[in-house]
């Protein structure tokens, strides 16, 4: 009998389900529930509600509940033999919290399969909304928690990250401060991942170490709740949080609700859900040190597998748990495609023109350097946007096009240096990865092979693969991650982009120069103009500008 595995991704804008089959190498079914379109009565825009000042961003957890039933209804109609699904795991947008009262667990335990989930779960929320990762309204709580934990370095070493506005701890503290009564009536606080996992289990699910690391509440070394962090956040939090567990854990069997309503086998294993970034790591096939993924989207993300724990003491990056039990270093740059588009549109170009310019301009940009903060930036922290140009101005088409791309990836190389394993292979995903010329610059700057990923739903796929891995491990067929990747062809496309010959030293010199310019602009460091002239003379002496 063929064995099927299901992965579900509860992301910001949609709920996606992917089914794979033990006898096939391909995804056999993919179902997407789009919140705005398929559940329009929740009136979300791109899956969320945003306050006028854009600081408060939330969703309605009942919407995710309804989406889950809808996903299974579609699965039922899709002719997938549901009873052959052996294991399910999932992925949730990270950091978002769900607040439940004491009715949640008893109601979950006796769900009526003749009634939809949402109808039965209407009364279980002590807070009707869930703040999500886009929320940035908790600066005050961030400093309060950081101060209680002994400052920046202590906070990073304890929890893996500085306190961030979107992280769960500061969000929980804000709820406690603004709604103490509702906080008191909260029996359980789940992450989105563990909430969804609980729905499938019919009882409270643990939180996995991967997603738990995005809360500022878990000790990143011992992977246990940290009492100091809990106390710094809100009272009686120990009683309200579920337990923590490793990401491979089978947390139980599927609730009878789904057996009776949709025909799942009662033996279907539920593997604890994790965050979307940990799941994506698996979904793009990163299980070895040195392998890195860059996702070039609205913002650009750099994430790397880490065999051992290291910290970014500047406080710019995050350390999350990886599904393999190891770690992920994650850095998020806000000036991604929006900044590239700002240059493209300023010169009325299309992406083809943009690529052609990258192709004809020299690595090192004739010694011209840009610092591209078109929008406020996360890494490095820039609150007042400004674009700095050294050796050229905003009318120089070629220098601006190459300047923005070189700046983005010099910055990425610079700010990822705290990760001990240097990249040996970069897997590129996201819209920007379709531009080969941009990827050539990435390969040149990192002096590393760049491979284009073929995977579009990496978080859902990662969850599916996690469910297969835990299932096989549990029945004693120990199958290595590398075999899983091979079996389901999670190999990126064969199209790899190699660094050009002779640019390694140039970009290493340019990196030092770029770093000096960051110090100059951000920390009032010395003006490195003389260094830039030297660089220009070394590499472009016949090409005066
Ligand atoms: C990571 C982060 C986002 C969310 C939503 O820290 O905030 O990537 O996980 O995708």
Coordinates of C-alpha atoms and ligand atoms in Angstrom, one line a residue:
X1 CA 0.0 0.0 0.0
X2 CA 1.4 3.4 -0.8
X3 CA 1.9 5.6 2.1
X4 CA 0.9 9.3 2.0
X5 CA 2.2 12.2 4.0
X6 CA 0.5 15.6 4.5
X7 CA 2.1 18.9 5.4
X8 CA 0.1 22.1 6.1
X9 CA 1.4 25.6 6.1
X10 CA -0.7 28.2 8.0
X11 CA 1.0 31.3 6.5
X12 CA 0.1 34.9 6.6
X13 CA -2.1 34.9 3.5
X14 CA -3.1 31.3 3.0
X15 CA -3.4 27.7 4.3
X16 CA -1.6 25.3 2.0
X17 CA -1.7 21.5 2.1
X18 CA 0.8 19.3 0.2
X19 CA 0.5 15.5 -0.1
X20 CA 3.4 13.3 -1.1
X21 CA 3.4 9.6 -1.8
X22 CA 6.0 7.0 -0.8
X23 CA 5.9 5.5 -4.3
X24 CA 6.3 8.7 -6.2
X25 CA 9.0 11.4 -6.2
X26 CA 6.5 14.2 -7.0
X27 CA 4.0 16.2 -5.0
X28 CA 0.7 14.5 -5.7
X29 CA -1.7 17.2 -4.4
X30 CA -1.5 20.8 -3.4
X31 CA -4.5 22.7 -2.0
X32 CA -4.4 26.4 -1.2
X33 CA -7.0 28.2 0.8
X34 CA -6.6 31.9 0.3
X35 CA -8.0 33.8 3.3
X36 CA -9.0 37.0 1.5
X37 CA -10.8 35.1 -1.3
X38 CA -12.0 31.9 0.2
X39 CA -12.9 33.3 3.6
X40 CA -13.8 36.8 2.6
X41 CA -16.2 37.2 5.6
X42 CA -13.2 37.7 7.8
X43 CA -12.4 40.8 5.7
X44 CA -8.7 40.5 5.8
X45 CA -6.3 42.2 3.4
X46 CA -3.4 39.9 2.5
X47 CA -4.6 37.7 5.5
X48 CA -4.3 40.4 8.1
X49 CA -5.9 43.6 9.6
X50 CA -3.5 46.6 9.9
X51 CA -4.1 49.6 12.1
X52 CA -3.9 53.1 10.6
X53 CA -0.4 53.8 12.0
X54 CA 0.6 50.3 10.6
X55 CA 2.0 49.3 13.9
X56 CA -0.7 46.9 15.0
X57 CA -1.2 43.9 12.7
X58 CA -3.4 41.0 13.6
X59 CA -5.5 38.1 12.3
X60 CA -8.4 36.1 13.6
X61 CA -7.6 32.6 14.8
X62 CA -11.1 31.5 14.0
X63 CA -10.2 32.1 10.4
X64 CA -7.4 29.6 10.5
X65 CA -9.8 27.1 12.2
X66 CA -12.3 27.5 9.3
X67 CA -9.6 27.3 6.8
X68 CA -8.5 23.9 8.2
X69 CA -12.0 22.4 7.6
X70 CA -12.1 23.9 4.1
X71 CA -8.7 22.4 3.3
X72 CA -9.9 18.9 4.4
X73 CA -13.1 19.3 2.4
X74 CA -11.1 20.1 -0.7
X75 CA -8.8 17.1 0.1
X76 CA -11.8 14.9 0.3
X77 CA -13.0 16.0 -3.1
X78 CA -9.6 15.6 -4.6
X79 CA -9.7 11.8 -4.7
X80 CA -6.6 11.5 -2.5
X81 CA -7.1 8.3 -0.5
X82 CA -7.2 10.1 2.9
X83 CA -7.1 6.9 4.9
X84 CA -3.6 6.2 3.5
X85 CA -2.2 9.4 5.0
X86 CA 0.2 8.1 7.7
X87 CA 1.4 11.3 9.2
X88 CA 0.7 15.0 9.2
X89 CA 2.9 17.9 10.3
X90 CA 2.7 21.6 9.7
X91 CA 4.2 25.0 9.6
X92 CA 3.0 28.3 11.0
X93 CA 4.0 31.9 10.4
X94 CA 6.4 32.5 13.3
X95 CA 5.9 34.6 16.5
X96 CA 2.0 35.0 16.4
X97 CA 0.2 34.1 19.6
X98 CA -3.3 32.5 20.2
X99 CA -5.0 33.1 23.5
X100 CA -7.4 30.4 24.8
X101 CA -9.7 30.1 27.8
X102 CA -10.4 27.0 29.9
X103 CA -13.1 25.8 27.5
X104 CA -10.6 25.1 24.8
X105 CA -9.3 21.7 25.9
X106 CA -12.6 20.2 27.0
X107 CA -14.3 21.3 23.7
X108 CA -11.5 19.9 21.6
X109 CA -11.7 16.6 23.4
X110 CA -15.3 16.1 22.4
X111 CA -15.7 17.6 18.9
X112 CA -18.8 16.7 17.1
X113 CA -17.9 15.4 13.6
X114 CA -21.3 16.5 12.2
X115 CA -20.6 20.2 12.9
X116 CA -17.8 22.4 11.5
X117 CA -14.8 23.2 13.7
X118 CA -15.4 27.0 13.7
X119 CA -18.9 26.6 15.0
X120 CA -17.7 24.6 17.9
X121 CA -14.7 26.7 18.8
X122 CA -16.3 30.1 18.7
X123 CA -16.3 30.4 22.5
X124 CA -12.7 29.2 23.3
X125 CA -10.7 32.4 22.7
X126 CA -9.9 34.7 25.6
X127 CA -8.7 37.1 23.0
X128 CA -10.4 37.1 19.6
X129 CA -7.5 38.3 17.7
X130 CA -3.9 37.0 17.3
X131 CA -1.1 39.5 16.8
X132 CA 1.1 38.3 13.9
X133 CA 4.8 38.7 12.9
X134 CA 4.1 42.0 11.1
X135 CA 3.1 43.8 14.3
X136 CA 5.6 46.3 15.5
X137 CA 3.7 47.9 18.4
X138 CA 5.6 46.5 21.4
X139 CA 8.8 48.6 21.5
X140 CA 8.2 49.6 25.1
X141 CA 7.7 45.9 26.2
X142 CA 10.9 45.0 24.2
X143 CA 13.0 47.4 26.3
X144 CA 11.3 46.4 29.6
X145 CA 12.0 42.7 29.0
X146 CA 15.6 43.3 27.7
X147 CA 16.3 45.4 30.7
X148 CA 15.0 42.8 33.1
X149 CA 17.2 40.2 31.4
X150 CA 20.3 42.2 31.9
X151 CA 20.6 44.1 28.5
X152 CA 21.3 43.2 24.9
X153 CA 24.0 40.6 25.2
X154 CA 22.4 38.8 28.1
X155 CA 19.1 38.6 26.2
X156 CA 20.7 37.3 23.0
X157 CA 22.8 34.7 24.9
X158 CA 19.7 33.5 26.8
X159 CA 17.0 33.5 24.1
X160 CA 19.0 33.5 20.8
X161 CA 17.8 37.0 19.7
X162 CA 17.4 40.5 21.0
X163 CA 13.8 41.3 22.0
X164 CA 11.9 42.1 18.8
X165 CA 8.5 43.8 18.5
X166 CA 7.0 40.8 16.6
X167 CA 8.3 38.2 19.0
X168 CA 5.8 36.4 21.2
X169 CA 7.2 37.5 24.7
X170 CA 6.8 41.2 24.1
X171 CA 3.4 40.6 22.5
X172 CA 2.2 38.6 25.5
X173 CA 3.5 41.3 27.9
X174 CA 1.6 44.0 26.0
X175 CA -1.6 41.9 26.2
X176 CA -1.1 41.4 29.9
X177 CA -0.5 45.2 30.5
X178 CA -3.4 46.4 28.4
X179 CA -6.0 43.7 29.2
X180 CA -5.0 42.2 32.6
X181 CA -8.5 40.7 33.1
X182 CA -8.5 38.9 29.8
X183 CA -4.9 37.8 30.5
X184 CA -6.1 36.3 33.8
X185 CA -8.8 34.4 32.0
X186 CA -6.4 33.0 29.5
X187 CA -5.7 29.3 30.3
X188 CA -3.3 28.6 27.4
X189 CA -1.2 30.7 25.1
X190 CA -0.2 28.9 21.9
X191 CA 1.9 29.8 19.0
X192 CA 0.1 29.6 15.7
X193 CA 2.0 26.4 15.0
X194 CA 1.1 24.7 18.3
X195 CA -2.5 26.0 18.1
X196 CA -3.0 24.3 14.7
X197 CA -1.2 21.2 15.9
X198 CA -3.7 21.1 18.9
X199 CA -6.7 21.3 16.6
X200 CA -5.5 18.1 14.8
X201 CA -4.6 16.3 18.1
X202 CA -7.8 17.2 19.9
X203 CA -5.8 18.4 22.9
X204 CA -3.1 20.9 23.7
X205 CA 0.0 20.3 21.6
X206 CA 3.5 21.2 22.7
X207 CA 5.5 23.9 21.0
X208 CA 8.6 22.7 19.1
X209 CA 12.1 24.0 19.8
X210 CA 12.2 25.6 16.3
X211 CA 9.3 27.9 16.8
X212 CA 9.8 28.2 20.5
X213 CA 13.1 30.0 19.8
X214 CA 11.1 33.0 18.3
X215 CA 9.5 34.0 21.5
X216 CA 12.2 35.5 23.7
X217 CA 11.0 33.0 26.3
X218 CA 13.0 29.8 25.6
X219 CA 16.6 29.3 26.8
X220 CA 18.2 28.6 23.4
X221 CA 20.9 26.4 25.0
X222 CA 18.9 24.2 27.2
X223 CA 15.8 24.4 25.0
X224 CA 13.6 24.9 28.2
X225 CA 11.3 27.7 29.2
X226 CA 13.4 30.2 31.1
X227 CA 12.0 31.4 34.4
X228 CA 13.7 34.7 34.3
X229 CA 12.3 35.4 30.8
X230 CA 8.8 34.2 31.8
X231 CA 8.8 36.5 34.9
X232 CA 10.1 39.4 32.9
X233 CA 7.2 39.0 30.5
X234 CA 4.0 38.4 32.5
X235 CA 2.8 36.7 35.7
X236 CA 1.8 33.0 35.9
X237 CA 3.1 32.4 32.4
X238 CA 4.5 29.0 33.3
X239 CA 0.9 27.7 33.8
X240 CA -0.3 29.2 30.5
X241 CA 2.4 27.9 28.1
X242 CA 2.3 24.4 26.7
X243 CA 5.4 22.2 27.1
X244 CA 8.4 22.3 24.7
X245 CA 9.5 19.4 22.6
X246 CA 11.9 18.5 19.8
X247 CA 10.7 19.1 16.3
X248 CA 10.6 15.5 15.3
X249 CA 8.2 14.5 18.0
X250 CA 5.1 12.5 17.2
X251 CA 2.7 14.2 19.7
X252 CA -0.2 11.7 19.2
X253 CA -2.8 10.4 16.8
X254 CA -5.3 12.5 14.9
X255 CA -8.5 13.4 16.7
X256 CA -11.6 11.3 16.0
X257 CA -13.3 14.4 14.6
X258 CA -11.2 14.1 11.4
X259 CA -11.5 10.3 11.3
X260 CA -15.3 10.5 11.3
X261 CA -15.7 13.6 9.2
X262 CA -13.1 13.1 6.5
X263 CA -12.1 9.4 6.7
X264 CA -8.6 9.7 8.1
X265 CA -7.2 6.5 9.7
X266 CA -7.3 6.7 13.5
X267 CA -3.6 5.8 13.5
X268 CA -2.6 8.9 11.6
X269 CA 0.5 10.3 13.4
X270 CA 0.5 14.0 14.3
X271 CA 4.0 15.4 14.3
X272 CA 4.4 18.7 16.3
X273 CA 4.2 21.7 14.0
X274 CA 7.0 24.2 13.6
X275 CA 7.6 27.7 12.3
X276 CA 7.7 28.5 8.6
X277 CA 11.4 29.3 8.6
X278 CA 12.5 26.0 10.2
X279 CA 10.2 24.1 7.8
X280 CA 11.5 26.0 4.8
X281 CA 15.0 25.0 5.7
X282 CA 14.0 21.4 5.1
X283 CA 11.8 22.3 2.1
X284 CA 14.7 23.8 0.2
X285 CA 17.0 20.9 1.2
X286 CA 19.3 22.5 3.7
X287 CA 20.6 20.0 6.1
X288 CA 24.4 20.5 6.1
X289 CA 26.7 23.2 7.5
X290 CA 27.7 25.7 4.8
X291 CA 24.4 25.4 2.9
X292 CA 22.5 28.7 2.9
X293 CA 19.2 29.8 1.4
X294 CA 18.5 33.4 0.3
X295 CA 15.0 34.3 -0.3
X296 CA 14.7 37.4 -2.5
X297 CA 11.3 38.8 -2.0
X298 CA 9.7 42.0 -0.7
X299 CA 12.4 41.7 1.9
X300 CA 15.5 39.6 1.5
X301 CA 16.1 36.8 4.0
X302 CA 19.4 34.9 4.5
X303 CA 19.1 31.7 6.4
X304 CA 21.7 29.2 7.2
X305 CA 21.9 25.8 8.9
X306 CA 24.1 25.9 12.0
X307 CA 25.5 22.7 13.5
X308 CA 26.4 24.5 16.7
X309 CA 25.1 27.5 18.5
X310 CA 26.6 30.9 17.8
X311 CA 25.2 34.3 18.5
X312 CA 25.0 37.6 16.6
X313 CA 25.9 39.9 19.5
X314 CA 25.0 43.0 17.4
X315 CA 21.4 41.9 18.0
X316 CA 20.5 42.1 14.3
X317 CA 19.9 38.5 13.6
X318 CA 18.0 35.5 15.1
X319 CA 18.8 32.0 16.1
X320 CA 16.0 29.5 15.7
X321 CA 15.9 25.8 16.2
X322 CA 16.3 23.6 13.1
X323 CA 14.0 20.6 12.5
X324 CA 17.2 18.4 12.6
X325 CA 17.7 19.4 16.3
X326 CA 20.4 21.9 15.3
X327 CA 20.1 25.6 14.7
X328 CA 19.2 28.2 12.0
X329 CA 20.8 31.6 11.7
X330 CA 18.3 34.0 10.2
X331 CA 18.8 37.6 9.0
X332 CA 16.1 39.7 7.5
X333 CA 16.9 42.7 5.2
X334 CA 13.9 45.0 4.7
X335 CA 15.3 46.8 1.6
X336 CA 14.9 43.8 -0.8
X337 CA 12.9 43.9 -4.0
X338 CA 11.2 47.2 -3.1
X339 CA 14.6 48.8 -3.1
X340 CA 15.6 47.1 -6.4
X341 CA 12.3 48.3 -7.8
X342 CA 12.9 51.9 -6.7
X343 CA 16.0 52.0 -8.9
X344 CA 14.3 50.1 -11.8
X345 CA 11.4 52.5 -11.7
X346 CA 13.5 55.7 -11.3
X347 CA 15.2 54.9 -14.6
X348 CA 12.0 53.5 -16.3
X349 CA 13.6 50.1 -16.8
X350 CA 12.1 46.6 -17.0
X351 CA 13.9 43.7 -15.4
X352 CA 15.4 42.8 -18.8
X353 CA 17.1 46.2 -19.1
X354 CA 18.2 45.9 -15.5
X355 CA 19.8 42.5 -16.2
X356 CA 21.6 43.8 -19.3
X357 CA 23.1 46.7 -17.3
X358 CA 24.3 44.2 -14.7
X359 CA 25.9 42.2 -17.5
X360 CA 27.8 45.0 -19.0
X361 CA 29.0 46.8 -15.9
X362 CA 32.2 45.6 -14.1
X363 CA 32.3 43.9 -10.7
X364 CA 33.4 46.6 -8.3
X365 CA 31.3 49.3 -10.1
X366 CA 34.3 51.3 -11.1
X367 CA 34.8 52.1 -7.4
X368 CA 31.3 53.5 -6.9
X369 CA 29.5 52.6 -3.7
X370 CA 25.9 52.8 -2.6
X371 CA 24.3 52.3 0.8
X372 CA 20.7 51.5 -0.1
X373 CA 18.3 52.5 2.7
X374 CA 15.3 53.3 0.5
X375 CA 13.1 52.2 3.4
X376 CA 13.8 51.9 7.1
X377 CA 16.2 48.9 7.5
X378 CA 16.3 46.1 10.0
X379 CA 19.9 45.1 9.3
X380 CA 21.7 47.3 9.9
X381 CA 19.1 49.2 12.0
X382 CA 18.1 52.3 10.1
X383 CA 15.1 54.3 11.2
X384 CA 15.4 57.2 8.9
X385 CA 15.6 56.0 5.3
X386 CA 18.4 57.6 3.1
X387 CA 20.3 56.4 0.1
X388 CA 24.0 57.2 0.2
X389 CA 26.1 57.3 -3.0
X390 CA 29.9 57.6 -3.0
X391 CA 31.6 58.5 -6.3
X392 CA 28.4 59.0 -8.3
X393 CA 25.0 60.6 -8.2
X394 CA 21.4 59.5 -8.7
X395 CA 21.5 60.2 -12.5
X396 CA 24.2 57.7 -13.3
X397 CA 22.1 54.8 -14.6
X398 CA 24.7 52.1 -14.8
X399 CA 26.3 52.9 -11.4
X400 CA 22.9 52.9 -9.7
X401 CA 21.8 49.6 -11.1
X402 CA 25.1 47.8 -10.2
X403 CA 25.4 49.9 -7.0
X404 CA 22.1 48.7 -5.5
X405 CA 22.8 45.0 -6.2
X406 CA 26.4 45.1 -5.0
X407 CA 25.3 47.0 -1.9
X408 CA 22.6 44.5 -1.0
X409 CA 24.8 41.5 -1.2
X410 CA 27.9 43.1 0.3
X411 CA 25.7 44.0 3.3
X412 CA 24.3 40.4 3.3
X413 CA 27.9 39.0 3.4
X414 CA 29.0 41.5 6.0
X415 CA 26.1 40.9 8.4
X416 CA 26.2 37.1 8.1
X417 CA 29.8 36.8 9.1
X418 CA 28.9 35.9 12.7
X419 CA 27.7 32.5 11.4
X420 CA 30.8 30.3 11.7
X421 CA 30.2 28.0 8.8
X422 CA 31.0 30.0 5.7
X423 CA 28.6 29.4 2.8
X424 CA 29.7 26.7 0.4
X425 CA 26.5 26.7 -1.6
X426 CA 23.7 29.3 -1.7
X427 CA 20.2 28.2 -2.7
X428 CA 18.2 31.1 -4.1
X429 CA 14.4 31.3 -3.8
X430 CA 11.8 34.0 -4.2
X431 CA 10.9 36.3 -7.1
X432 CA 14.3 37.9 -7.3
X433 CA 15.9 34.5 -7.9
X434 CA 14.5 34.5 -11.4
X435 CA 17.1 37.2 -12.4
X436 CA 20.3 35.3 -13.3
X437 CA 22.4 38.5 -13.4
X438 CA 21.5 39.3 -9.8
X439 CA 22.5 35.8 -8.8
X440 CA 25.8 36.2 -10.7
X441 CA 26.6 39.2 -8.4
X442 CA 25.6 37.0 -5.4
X443 CA 28.0 34.2 -6.6
X444 CA 30.8 36.7 -7.1
X445 CA 30.4 38.6 -3.8
X446 CA 30.2 35.4 -1.7
X447 CA 32.7 33.6 -4.0
X448 CA 30.2 30.7 -3.8
X449 CA 28.2 28.6 -6.2
X450 CA 24.5 29.8 -6.4
X451 CA 21.7 27.3 -7.2
X452 CA 18.2 28.2 -8.1
X453 CA 15.6 26.4 -6.1
X454 CA 12.6 24.9 -7.9
X455 CA 10.5 24.8 -4.8
X456 CA 7.7 27.3 -4.5
X457 CA 6.0 26.2 -1.2
X458 CA 9.0 25.3 0.8
X459 CA 7.4 25.7 4.2
X460 CA 4.5 23.3 3.4
X461 CA 6.8 20.9 1.6
X462 CA 9.2 21.0 4.6
X463 CA 6.3 20.1 6.9
X464 CA 5.4 17.2 4.6
X465 CA 9.0 15.8 4.6
X466 CA 9.2 16.2 8.4
X467 CA 6.0 14.1 8.8
X468 CA 7.5 11.4 6.5
X469 CA 10.9 11.4 8.4
X470 CA 9.2 11.1 11.9
X471 CA 6.9 8.4 10.6
X472 CA 9.7 6.3 9.2
X473 CA 11.9 6.8 12.3
X474 CA 9.1 5.7 14.5
X475 CA 8.5 2.4 12.6
X476 CA 12.2 1.7 12.8
X477 CA 13.0 2.4 9.2
X478 CA 15.7 4.9 10.0
X479 CA 15.9 7.1 6.9
X480 CA 18.4 9.9 6.8
X481 CA 17.5 13.4 5.8
X482 CA 19.8 13.1 2.8
X483 CA 17.8 10.0 1.7
X484 CA 14.5 11.9 2.2
X485 CA 15.8 14.8 0.0
X486 CA 16.9 12.3 -2.6
X487 CA 13.7 10.3 -2.6
X488 CA 11.5 13.3 -3.1
X489 CA 13.9 15.1 -5.3
X490 CA 14.4 18.1 -3.1
X491 CA 17.4 18.9 -5.2
X492 CA 17.6 22.4 -6.6
X493 CA 17.7 22.8 -10.3
X494 CA 20.8 21.8 -12.1
X495 CA 21.3 25.4 -13.2
X496 CA 24.1 26.6 -11.0
X497 CA 25.9 30.0 -11.2
X498 CA 29.6 29.9 -10.5
X499 CA 31.6 32.9 -9.4
X500 CA 33.6 34.6 -12.1
X501 CA 37.3 34.2 -12.2
X502 CA 39.4 36.9 -10.7
X503 CA 36.8 38.8 -8.7
X504 CA 37.4 37.1 -5.3
X505 CA 40.1 39.6 -4.1
X506 CA 38.2 42.5 -5.5
X507 CA 35.1 41.8 -3.5
X508 CA 37.0 41.0 -0.4
X509 CA 38.6 44.5 -0.7
X510 CA 35.2 46.0 -1.5
X511 CA 33.7 44.3 1.6
X512 CA 36.2 46.1 3.9
X513 CA 35.4 49.3 2.1
X514 CA 31.7 48.8 2.4
X515 CA 32.0 48.1 6.1
X516 CA 34.0 51.3 6.6
X517 CA 31.2 53.2 4.8
X518 CA 28.6 51.7 7.1
X519 CA 30.7 52.8 10.1
X520 CA 31.1 56.3 8.5
X521 CA 27.3 56.7 7.9
X522 CA 25.9 54.9 11.0
X523 CA 28.5 55.3 13.7
X524 CA 30.2 58.6 12.6
X525 CA 33.4 56.7 11.7
X526 CA 36.2 58.1 9.6
X527 CA 35.4 59.0 6.0
X528 CA 36.9 56.2 3.9
X529 CA 37.1 58.3 0.8
X530 CA 40.9 57.8 0.5
X531 CA 40.4 54.0 0.8
X532 CA 37.8 54.2 -1.9
X533 CA 40.2 56.1 -4.2
X534 CA 42.9 53.4 -3.6
X535 CA 40.4 50.7 -4.4
X536 CA 39.4 52.5 -7.6
X537 CA 43.0 52.9 -8.6
X538 CA 43.9 49.3 -7.9
X539 CA 41.1 47.8 -10.0
X540 CA 40.0 50.5 -12.4
X541 CA 43.1 52.7 -13.0
X542 CA 42.4 53.0 -16.8
X543 CA 38.8 53.6 -16.3
X544 CA 38.6 57.0 -14.6
X545 CA 35.3 58.5 -13.5
Ligands
LIG1 C1 10.8 35.5 10.9 C2 9.5 36.2 10.6 C3 8.8 35.8 9.3 C4 7.5 35.0 9.7 C5 6.5 35.0 8.6 O1 11.3 36.0 12.0 O2 9.1 37.1 11.3 O3 9.6 35.1 8.5 O4 7.9 33.8 10.2 O5 6.9 34.4 7.5

